[in-house]
mmCIF file of C-alpha atoms and ligand atoms in Angstrom:
data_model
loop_
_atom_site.group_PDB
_atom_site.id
_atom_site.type_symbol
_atom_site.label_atom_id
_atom_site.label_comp_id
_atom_site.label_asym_id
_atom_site.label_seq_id
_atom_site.Cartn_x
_atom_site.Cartn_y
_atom_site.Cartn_z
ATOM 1 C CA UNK A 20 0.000 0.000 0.000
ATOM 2 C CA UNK A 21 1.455 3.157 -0.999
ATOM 3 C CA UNK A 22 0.566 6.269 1.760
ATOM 4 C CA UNK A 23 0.472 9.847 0.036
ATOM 5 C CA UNK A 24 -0.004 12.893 2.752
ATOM 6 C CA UNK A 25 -1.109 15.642 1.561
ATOM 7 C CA UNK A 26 0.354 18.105 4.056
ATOM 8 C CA UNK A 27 1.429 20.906 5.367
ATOM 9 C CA UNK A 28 5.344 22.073 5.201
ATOM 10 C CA UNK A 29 6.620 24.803 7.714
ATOM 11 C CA UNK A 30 10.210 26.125 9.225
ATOM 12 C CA UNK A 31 9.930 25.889 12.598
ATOM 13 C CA UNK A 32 11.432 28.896 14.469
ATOM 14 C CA UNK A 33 11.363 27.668 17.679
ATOM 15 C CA UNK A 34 12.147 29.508 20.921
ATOM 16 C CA UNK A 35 12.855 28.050 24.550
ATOM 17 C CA UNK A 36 11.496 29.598 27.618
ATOM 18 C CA UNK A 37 11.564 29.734 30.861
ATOM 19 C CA UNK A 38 7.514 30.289 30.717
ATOM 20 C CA UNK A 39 5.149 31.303 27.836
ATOM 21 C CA UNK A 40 4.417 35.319 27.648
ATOM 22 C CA UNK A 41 1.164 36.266 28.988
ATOM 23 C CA UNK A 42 -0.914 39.257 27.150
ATOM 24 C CA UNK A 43 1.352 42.251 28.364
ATOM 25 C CA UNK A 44 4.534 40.829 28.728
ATOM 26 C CA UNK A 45 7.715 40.800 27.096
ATOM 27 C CA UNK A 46 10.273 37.424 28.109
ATOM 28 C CA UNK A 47 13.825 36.964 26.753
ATOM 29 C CA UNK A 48 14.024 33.592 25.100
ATOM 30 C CA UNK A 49 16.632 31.159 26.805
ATOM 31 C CA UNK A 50 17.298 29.588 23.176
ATOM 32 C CA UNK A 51 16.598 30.276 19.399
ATOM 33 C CA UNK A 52 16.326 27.393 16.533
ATOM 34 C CA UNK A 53 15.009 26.714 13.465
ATOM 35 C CA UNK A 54 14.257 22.946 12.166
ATOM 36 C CA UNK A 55 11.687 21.683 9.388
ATOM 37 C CA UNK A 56 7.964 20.844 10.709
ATOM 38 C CA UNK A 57 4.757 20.896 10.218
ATOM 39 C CA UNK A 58 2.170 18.609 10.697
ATOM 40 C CA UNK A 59 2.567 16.665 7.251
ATOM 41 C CA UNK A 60 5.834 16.648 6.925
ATOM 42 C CA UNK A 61 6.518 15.751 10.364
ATOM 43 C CA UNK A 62 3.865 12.738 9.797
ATOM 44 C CA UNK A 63 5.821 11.999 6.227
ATOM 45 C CA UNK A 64 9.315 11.872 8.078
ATOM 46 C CA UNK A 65 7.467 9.600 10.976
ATOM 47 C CA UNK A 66 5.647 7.272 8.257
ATOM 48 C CA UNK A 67 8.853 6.803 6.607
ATOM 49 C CA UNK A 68 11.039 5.963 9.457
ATOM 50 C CA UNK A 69 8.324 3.073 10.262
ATOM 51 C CA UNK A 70 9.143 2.078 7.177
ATOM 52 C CA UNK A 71 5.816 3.184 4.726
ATOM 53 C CA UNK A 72 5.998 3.651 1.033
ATOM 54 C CA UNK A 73 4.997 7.380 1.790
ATOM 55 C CA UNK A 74 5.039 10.107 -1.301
ATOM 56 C CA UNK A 75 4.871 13.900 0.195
ATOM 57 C CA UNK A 76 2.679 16.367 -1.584
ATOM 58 C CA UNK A 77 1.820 19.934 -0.757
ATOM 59 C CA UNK A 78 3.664 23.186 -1.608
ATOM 60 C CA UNK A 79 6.750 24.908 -0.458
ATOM 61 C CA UNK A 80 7.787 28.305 -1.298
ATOM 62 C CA UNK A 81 11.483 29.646 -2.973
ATOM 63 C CA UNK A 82 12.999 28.954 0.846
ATOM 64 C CA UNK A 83 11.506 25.445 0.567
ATOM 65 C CA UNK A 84 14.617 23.605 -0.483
ATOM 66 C CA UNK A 85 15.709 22.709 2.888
ATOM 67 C CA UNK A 86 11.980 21.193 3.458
ATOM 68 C CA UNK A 87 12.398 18.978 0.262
ATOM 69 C CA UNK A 88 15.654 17.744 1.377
ATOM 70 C CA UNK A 89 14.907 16.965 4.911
ATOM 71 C CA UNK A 90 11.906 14.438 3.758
ATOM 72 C CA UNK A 91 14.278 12.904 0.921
ATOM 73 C CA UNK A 92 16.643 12.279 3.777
ATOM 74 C CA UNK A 93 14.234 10.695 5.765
ATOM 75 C CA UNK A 94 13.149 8.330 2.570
ATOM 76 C CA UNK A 95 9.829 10.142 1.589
ATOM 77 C CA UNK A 96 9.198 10.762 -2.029
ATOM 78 C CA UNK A 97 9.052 14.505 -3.186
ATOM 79 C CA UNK A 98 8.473 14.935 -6.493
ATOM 80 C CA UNK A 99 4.505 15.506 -5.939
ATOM 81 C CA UNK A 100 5.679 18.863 -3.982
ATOM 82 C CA UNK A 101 4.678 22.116 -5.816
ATOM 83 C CA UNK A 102 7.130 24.799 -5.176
ATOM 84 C CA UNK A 103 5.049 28.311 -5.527
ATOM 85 C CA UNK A 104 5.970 32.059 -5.491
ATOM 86 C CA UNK A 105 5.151 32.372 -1.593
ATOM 87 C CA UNK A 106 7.258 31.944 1.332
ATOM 88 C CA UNK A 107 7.067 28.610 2.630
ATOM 89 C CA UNK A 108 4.852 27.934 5.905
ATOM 90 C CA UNK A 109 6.014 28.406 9.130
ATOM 91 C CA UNK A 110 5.706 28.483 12.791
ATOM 92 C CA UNK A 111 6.621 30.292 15.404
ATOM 93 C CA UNK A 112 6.846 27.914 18.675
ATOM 94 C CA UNK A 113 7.503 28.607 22.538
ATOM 95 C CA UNK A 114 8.462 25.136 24.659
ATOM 96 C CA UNK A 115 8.647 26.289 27.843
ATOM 97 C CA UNK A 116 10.776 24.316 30.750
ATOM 98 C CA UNK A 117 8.301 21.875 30.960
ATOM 99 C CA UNK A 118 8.368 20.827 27.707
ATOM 100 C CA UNK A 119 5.117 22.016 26.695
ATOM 101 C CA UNK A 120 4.450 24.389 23.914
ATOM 102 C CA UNK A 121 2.784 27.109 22.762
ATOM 103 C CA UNK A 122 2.479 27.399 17.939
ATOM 104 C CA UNK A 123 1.497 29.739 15.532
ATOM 105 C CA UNK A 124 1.646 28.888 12.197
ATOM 106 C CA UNK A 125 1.453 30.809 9.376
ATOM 107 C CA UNK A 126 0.290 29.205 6.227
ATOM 108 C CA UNK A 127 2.766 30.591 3.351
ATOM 109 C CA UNK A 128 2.794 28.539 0.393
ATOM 110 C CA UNK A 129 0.822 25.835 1.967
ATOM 111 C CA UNK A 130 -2.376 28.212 1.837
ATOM 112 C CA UNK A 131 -2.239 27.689 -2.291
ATOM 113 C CA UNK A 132 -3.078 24.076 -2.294
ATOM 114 C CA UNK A 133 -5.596 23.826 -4.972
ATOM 115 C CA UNK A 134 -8.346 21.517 -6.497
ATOM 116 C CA UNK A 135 -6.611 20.913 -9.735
ATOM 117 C CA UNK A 136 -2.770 19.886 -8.143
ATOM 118 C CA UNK A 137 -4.930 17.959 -5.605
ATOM 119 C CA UNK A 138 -6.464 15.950 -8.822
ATOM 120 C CA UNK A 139 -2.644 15.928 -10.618
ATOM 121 C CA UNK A 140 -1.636 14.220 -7.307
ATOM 122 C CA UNK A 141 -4.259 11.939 -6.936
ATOM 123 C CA UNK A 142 -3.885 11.008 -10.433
ATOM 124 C CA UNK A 143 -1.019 9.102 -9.269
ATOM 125 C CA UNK A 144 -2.604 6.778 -6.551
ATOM 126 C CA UNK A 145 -5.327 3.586 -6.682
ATOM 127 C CA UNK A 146 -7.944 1.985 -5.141
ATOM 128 C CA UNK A 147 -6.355 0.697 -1.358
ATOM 129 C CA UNK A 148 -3.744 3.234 -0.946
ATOM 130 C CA UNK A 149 -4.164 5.961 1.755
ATOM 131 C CA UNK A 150 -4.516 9.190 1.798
ATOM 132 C CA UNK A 151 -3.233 11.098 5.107
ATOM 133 C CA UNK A 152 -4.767 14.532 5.701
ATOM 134 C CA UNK A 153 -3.987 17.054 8.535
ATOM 135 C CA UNK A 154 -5.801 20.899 8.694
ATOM 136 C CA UNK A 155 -3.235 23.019 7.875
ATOM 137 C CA UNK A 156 -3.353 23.508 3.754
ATOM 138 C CA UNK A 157 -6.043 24.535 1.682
ATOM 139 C CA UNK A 158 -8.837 22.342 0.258
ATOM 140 C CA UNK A 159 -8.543 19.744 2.699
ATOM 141 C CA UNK A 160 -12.230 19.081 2.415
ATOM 142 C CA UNK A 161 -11.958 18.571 -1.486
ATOM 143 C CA UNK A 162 -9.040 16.216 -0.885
ATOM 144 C CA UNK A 163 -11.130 13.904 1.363
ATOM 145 C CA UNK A 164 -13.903 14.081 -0.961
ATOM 146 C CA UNK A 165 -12.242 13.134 -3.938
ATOM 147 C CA UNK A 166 -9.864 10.376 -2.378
ATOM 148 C CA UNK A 167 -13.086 8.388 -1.297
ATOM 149 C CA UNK A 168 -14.580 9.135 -5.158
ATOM 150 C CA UNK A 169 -11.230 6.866 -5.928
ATOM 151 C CA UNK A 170 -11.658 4.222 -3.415
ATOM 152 C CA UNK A 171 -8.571 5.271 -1.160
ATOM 153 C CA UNK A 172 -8.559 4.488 2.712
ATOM 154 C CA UNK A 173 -8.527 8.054 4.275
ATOM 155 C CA UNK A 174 -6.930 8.818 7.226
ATOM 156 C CA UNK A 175 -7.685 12.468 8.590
ATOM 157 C CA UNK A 176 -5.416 14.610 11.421
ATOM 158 C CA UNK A 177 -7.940 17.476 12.631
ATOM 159 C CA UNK A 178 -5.060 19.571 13.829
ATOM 160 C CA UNK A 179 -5.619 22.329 14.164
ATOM 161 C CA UNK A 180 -9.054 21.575 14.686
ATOM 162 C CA UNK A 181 -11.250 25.038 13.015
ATOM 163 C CA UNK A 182 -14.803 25.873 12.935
ATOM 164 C CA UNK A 183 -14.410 25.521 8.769
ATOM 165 C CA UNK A 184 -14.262 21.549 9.854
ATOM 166 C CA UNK A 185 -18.035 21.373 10.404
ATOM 167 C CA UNK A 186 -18.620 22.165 6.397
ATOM 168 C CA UNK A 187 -16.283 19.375 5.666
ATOM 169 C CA UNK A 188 -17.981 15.876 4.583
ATOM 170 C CA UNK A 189 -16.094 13.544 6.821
ATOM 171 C CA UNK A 190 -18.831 10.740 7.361
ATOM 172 C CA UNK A 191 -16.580 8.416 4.940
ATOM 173 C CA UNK A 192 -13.225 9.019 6.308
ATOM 174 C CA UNK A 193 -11.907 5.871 7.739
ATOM 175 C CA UNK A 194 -9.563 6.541 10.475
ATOM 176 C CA UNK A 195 -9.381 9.718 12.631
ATOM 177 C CA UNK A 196 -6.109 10.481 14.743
ATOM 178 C CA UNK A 197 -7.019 13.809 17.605
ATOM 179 C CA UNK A 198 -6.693 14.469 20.652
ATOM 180 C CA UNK A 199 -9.017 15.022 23.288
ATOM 181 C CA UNK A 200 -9.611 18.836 22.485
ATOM 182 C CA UNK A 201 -10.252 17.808 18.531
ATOM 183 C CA UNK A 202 -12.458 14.566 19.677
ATOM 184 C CA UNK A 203 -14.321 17.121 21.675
ATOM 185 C CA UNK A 204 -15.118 19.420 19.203
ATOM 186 C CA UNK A 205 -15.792 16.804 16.296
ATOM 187 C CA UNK A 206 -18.275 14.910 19.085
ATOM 188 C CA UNK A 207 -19.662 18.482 19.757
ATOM 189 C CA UNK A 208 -19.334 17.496 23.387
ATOM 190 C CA UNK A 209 -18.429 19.222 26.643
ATOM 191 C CA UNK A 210 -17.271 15.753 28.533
ATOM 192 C CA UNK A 211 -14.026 15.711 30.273
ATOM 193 C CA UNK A 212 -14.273 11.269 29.674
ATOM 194 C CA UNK A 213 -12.546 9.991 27.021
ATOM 195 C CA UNK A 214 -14.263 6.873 26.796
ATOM 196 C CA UNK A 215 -17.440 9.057 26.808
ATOM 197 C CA UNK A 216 -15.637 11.004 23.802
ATOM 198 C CA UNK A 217 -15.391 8.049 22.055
ATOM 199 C CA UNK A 218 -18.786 6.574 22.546
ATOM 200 C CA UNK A 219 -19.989 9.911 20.721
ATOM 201 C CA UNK A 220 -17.875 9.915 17.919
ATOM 202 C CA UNK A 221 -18.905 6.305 17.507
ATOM 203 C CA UNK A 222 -22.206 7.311 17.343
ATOM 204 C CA UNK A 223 -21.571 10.306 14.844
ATOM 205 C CA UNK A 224 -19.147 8.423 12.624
ATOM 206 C CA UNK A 225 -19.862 4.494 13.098
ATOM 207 C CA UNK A 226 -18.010 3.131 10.324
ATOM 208 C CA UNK A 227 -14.232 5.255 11.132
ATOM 209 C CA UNK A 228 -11.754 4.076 13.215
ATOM 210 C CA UNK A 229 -10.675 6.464 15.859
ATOM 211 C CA UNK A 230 -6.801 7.025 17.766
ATOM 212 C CA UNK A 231 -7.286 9.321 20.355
ATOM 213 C CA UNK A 232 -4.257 10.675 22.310
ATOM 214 C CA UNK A 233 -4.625 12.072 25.618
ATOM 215 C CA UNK A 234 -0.202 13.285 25.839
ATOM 216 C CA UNK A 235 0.880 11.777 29.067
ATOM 217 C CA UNK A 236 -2.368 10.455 29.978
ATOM 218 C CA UNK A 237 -1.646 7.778 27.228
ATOM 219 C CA UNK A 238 -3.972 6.587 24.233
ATOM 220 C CA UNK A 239 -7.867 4.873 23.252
ATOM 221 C CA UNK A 240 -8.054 3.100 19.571
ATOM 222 C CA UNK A 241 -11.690 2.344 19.140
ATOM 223 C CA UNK A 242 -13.866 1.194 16.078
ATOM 224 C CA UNK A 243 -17.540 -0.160 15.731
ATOM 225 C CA UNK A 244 -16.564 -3.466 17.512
ATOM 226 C CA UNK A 245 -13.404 -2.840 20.293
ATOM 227 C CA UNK A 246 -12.414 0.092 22.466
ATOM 228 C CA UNK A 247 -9.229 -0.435 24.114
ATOM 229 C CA UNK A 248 -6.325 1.794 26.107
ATOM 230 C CA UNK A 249 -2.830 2.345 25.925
ATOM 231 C CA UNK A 250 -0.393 3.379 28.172
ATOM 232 C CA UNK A 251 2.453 5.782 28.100
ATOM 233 C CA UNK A 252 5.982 4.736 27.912
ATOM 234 C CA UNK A 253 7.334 7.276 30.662
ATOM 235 C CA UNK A 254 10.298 9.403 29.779
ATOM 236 C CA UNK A 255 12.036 12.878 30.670
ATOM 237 C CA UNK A 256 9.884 15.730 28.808
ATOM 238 C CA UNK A 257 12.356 17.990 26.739
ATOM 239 C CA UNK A 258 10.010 19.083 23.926
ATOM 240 C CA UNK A 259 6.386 17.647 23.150
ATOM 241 C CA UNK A 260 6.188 19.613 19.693
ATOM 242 C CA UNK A 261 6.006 16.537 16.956
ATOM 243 C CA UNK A 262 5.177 13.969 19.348
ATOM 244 C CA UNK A 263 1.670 13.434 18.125
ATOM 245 C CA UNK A 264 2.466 13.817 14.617
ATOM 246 C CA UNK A 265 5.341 10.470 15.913
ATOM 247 C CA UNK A 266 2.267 8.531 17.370
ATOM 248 C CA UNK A 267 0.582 9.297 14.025
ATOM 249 C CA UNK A 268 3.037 8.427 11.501
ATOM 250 C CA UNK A 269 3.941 5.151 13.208
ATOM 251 C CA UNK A 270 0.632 4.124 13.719
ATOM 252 C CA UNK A 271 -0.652 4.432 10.466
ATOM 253 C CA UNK A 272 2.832 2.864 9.146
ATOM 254 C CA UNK A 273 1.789 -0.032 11.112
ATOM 255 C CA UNK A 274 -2.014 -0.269 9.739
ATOM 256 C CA UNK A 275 -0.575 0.057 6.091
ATOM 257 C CA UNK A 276 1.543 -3.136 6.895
ATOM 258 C CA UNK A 277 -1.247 -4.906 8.462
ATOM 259 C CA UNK A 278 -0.343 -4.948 11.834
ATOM 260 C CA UNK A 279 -2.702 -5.231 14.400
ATOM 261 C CA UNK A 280 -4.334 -1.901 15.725
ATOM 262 C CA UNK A 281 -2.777 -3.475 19.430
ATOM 263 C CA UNK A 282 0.671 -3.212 18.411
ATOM 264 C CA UNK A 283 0.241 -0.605 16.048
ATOM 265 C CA UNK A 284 -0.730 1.571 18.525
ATOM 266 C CA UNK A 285 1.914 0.055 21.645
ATOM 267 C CA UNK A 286 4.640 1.118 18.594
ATOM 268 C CA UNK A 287 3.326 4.655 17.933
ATOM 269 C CA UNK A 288 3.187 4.986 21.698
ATOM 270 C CA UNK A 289 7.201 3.977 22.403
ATOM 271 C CA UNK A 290 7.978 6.372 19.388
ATOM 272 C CA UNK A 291 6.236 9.311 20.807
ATOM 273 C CA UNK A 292 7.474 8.439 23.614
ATOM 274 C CA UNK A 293 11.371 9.272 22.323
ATOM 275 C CA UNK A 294 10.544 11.994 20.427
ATOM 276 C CA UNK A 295 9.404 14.023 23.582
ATOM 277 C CA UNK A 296 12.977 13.163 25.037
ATOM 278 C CA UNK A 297 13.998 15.415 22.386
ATOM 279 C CA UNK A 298 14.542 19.021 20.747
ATOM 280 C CA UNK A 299 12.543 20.128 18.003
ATOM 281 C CA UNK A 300 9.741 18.297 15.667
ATOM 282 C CA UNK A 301 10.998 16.361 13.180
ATOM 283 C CA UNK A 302 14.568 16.321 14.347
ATOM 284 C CA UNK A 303 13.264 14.430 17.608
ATOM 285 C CA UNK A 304 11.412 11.606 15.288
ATOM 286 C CA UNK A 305 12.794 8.217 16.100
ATOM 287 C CA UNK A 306 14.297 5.600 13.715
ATOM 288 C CA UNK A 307 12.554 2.315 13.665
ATOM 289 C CA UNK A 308 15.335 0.334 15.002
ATOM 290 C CA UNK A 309 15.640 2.471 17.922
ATOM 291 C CA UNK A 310 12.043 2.047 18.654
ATOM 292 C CA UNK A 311 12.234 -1.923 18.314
ATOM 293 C CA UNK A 312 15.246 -2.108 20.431
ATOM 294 C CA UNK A 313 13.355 0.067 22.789
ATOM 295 C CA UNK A 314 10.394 -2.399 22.514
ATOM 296 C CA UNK A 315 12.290 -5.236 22.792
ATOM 297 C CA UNK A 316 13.938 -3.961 26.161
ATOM 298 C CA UNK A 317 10.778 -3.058 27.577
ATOM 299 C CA UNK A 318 9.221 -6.555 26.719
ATOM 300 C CA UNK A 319 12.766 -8.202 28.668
ATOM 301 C CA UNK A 320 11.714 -6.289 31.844
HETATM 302 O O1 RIB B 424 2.729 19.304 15.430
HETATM 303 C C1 RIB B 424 3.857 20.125 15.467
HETATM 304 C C2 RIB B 424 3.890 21.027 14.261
HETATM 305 O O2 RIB B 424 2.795 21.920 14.313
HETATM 306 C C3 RIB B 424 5.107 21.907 14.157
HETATM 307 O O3 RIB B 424 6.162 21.299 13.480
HETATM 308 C C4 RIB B 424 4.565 23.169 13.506
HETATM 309 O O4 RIB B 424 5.115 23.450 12.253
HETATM 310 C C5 RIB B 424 3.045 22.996 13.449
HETATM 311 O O5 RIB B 424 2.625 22.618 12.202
#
């Protein structure tokens, strides 16, 4: 099974601090970097590592070399990438000393996704390959729609979850990856229970398969006939920024190569799992070997 994403491409200026500015305030930042992220090509670099046939597509503006050669270095395809006129995407992130952080993106190049290079793309994929969708290009909607027209399995990221969402048609998408906050919102629900989260969507969707992630609270995978949990591998937080988009990539690698959803979803777990032990998004994405050897110590104890 061959896995495009169609998704988003962004620099990543990224700023430690000792705690995130409040309305008012001015901080100094501790530390200043820049690495490659966003959503999509974080989840390419993840799906890729976990060993998926994974083609990038999406745009990148005149900057965007350093993008294209990050994902090629990871093994992802790029010749489906567009490079526009615009600035490429990017994001400006605060990780504070707990690890958490606080992004704004803006969309550059990756706000001229449209219809027709969404068909050219598509143009290239069959019946029981996957299409991988997060929210941050343009025409997501259209993409979903036409990838189910071709009989592709469709896997859809809500992140960031926006009120332009509720137009799109997602009753046919097959496997939804949020968090609580998006599960919320998509079960238009005010219920602090993830199970109960769950049990909506189920109702609202019942033929999709949904991963919810709950950070250090660990995991559900649920479809129309199991519901099950899974725990955290605990490590030192450095940086959370990428670690969903980790859990993603190397769950759906693992559903491409027909593992089951238990052990796809113990793998993307231990991968996240490293990748908060880490600086930066994509930079902090683990190999697979390191995440077997990981496994395999963890299954010797
Ligand atoms: O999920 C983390 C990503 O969100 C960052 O890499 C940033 O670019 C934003 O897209």
């Amino acid at each position: 099974m061959k896995v495009l994403n169609l998704g988003s491409l962004n620099i990543d200026k990224t700023y430690t601090v000792d705690h995130f500015a409040e309305a008012g305030e001015t901080i100094q930042a501790i530390a200043y970097e820049e690495f490659c992220g966003g959503k999509g090509l974080n989840q390419s670099i993840a799906l890729a590592k976990a060993g998926a046939d994974v083609f990038h597509a999406g745009c990148v503006g005149q900057d965007g070399d350093v993008l294209l050669e990050t994902l090629e270095k990871a093994g992802v395809k790029t010749e489906l990438i567009r490079k526009n006129q615009e600035l490429s995407g990017h994001a400006v992130i605060q990780v504070n000393r707990d690890g958490q952080n606080k992004i704004m993106i803006f969309g550059g190049a990756n706000s001229y996704v449209t219809p027709e290079y969404i068909d050219q793309v598509l143009n290239h994929f069959n019946r029981g390959d996957m299409l991988l969708l997060q929210n941050e290009i343009s025409n997501v909607s259209y993409a979903l729609e036409q990838a189910k027209e071709r009989g592709l399995t469709v896997a859809f990221n809500p992140s960031p979850i926006s009120g332009s969402i509720g137009h799109y048609n997602l009753r046919r998408t097959d496997y939804f990856i949020l968090n609580e906050v998006e599960g919320r919102k998509l079960a238009d629900t005010h219920t602090e229970d993830a199970e109960e989260i769950l049990l909506e969507l189920r109702i609202k969707y019942p033929e999709s398969v949904f991963v919810l992630t709950l950070g250090d609270k660990g995991s559900y995978y649920a479809d129309a006939s199991v519901m099950f949990y899974q725990e955290i591998f605990r490590t030192d937080v450095i940086d959370t920024t990428g670690a969903g988009d980790t859990f993603t990539g190397y769950f759906l690698a693992g559903i491409a190569r027909g593992t089951s959803p238990q052990e796809a979803m113990k793998y993307a777990s231990l991968a996240s799992s490293l990748s908060v032990s880490r600086h930066g998004a994509s930079p902090s994405i683990p190999d697979h070997s390191e995440v077997c050897r990981k496994m395999a110590k963890q299954i010797a104890h």
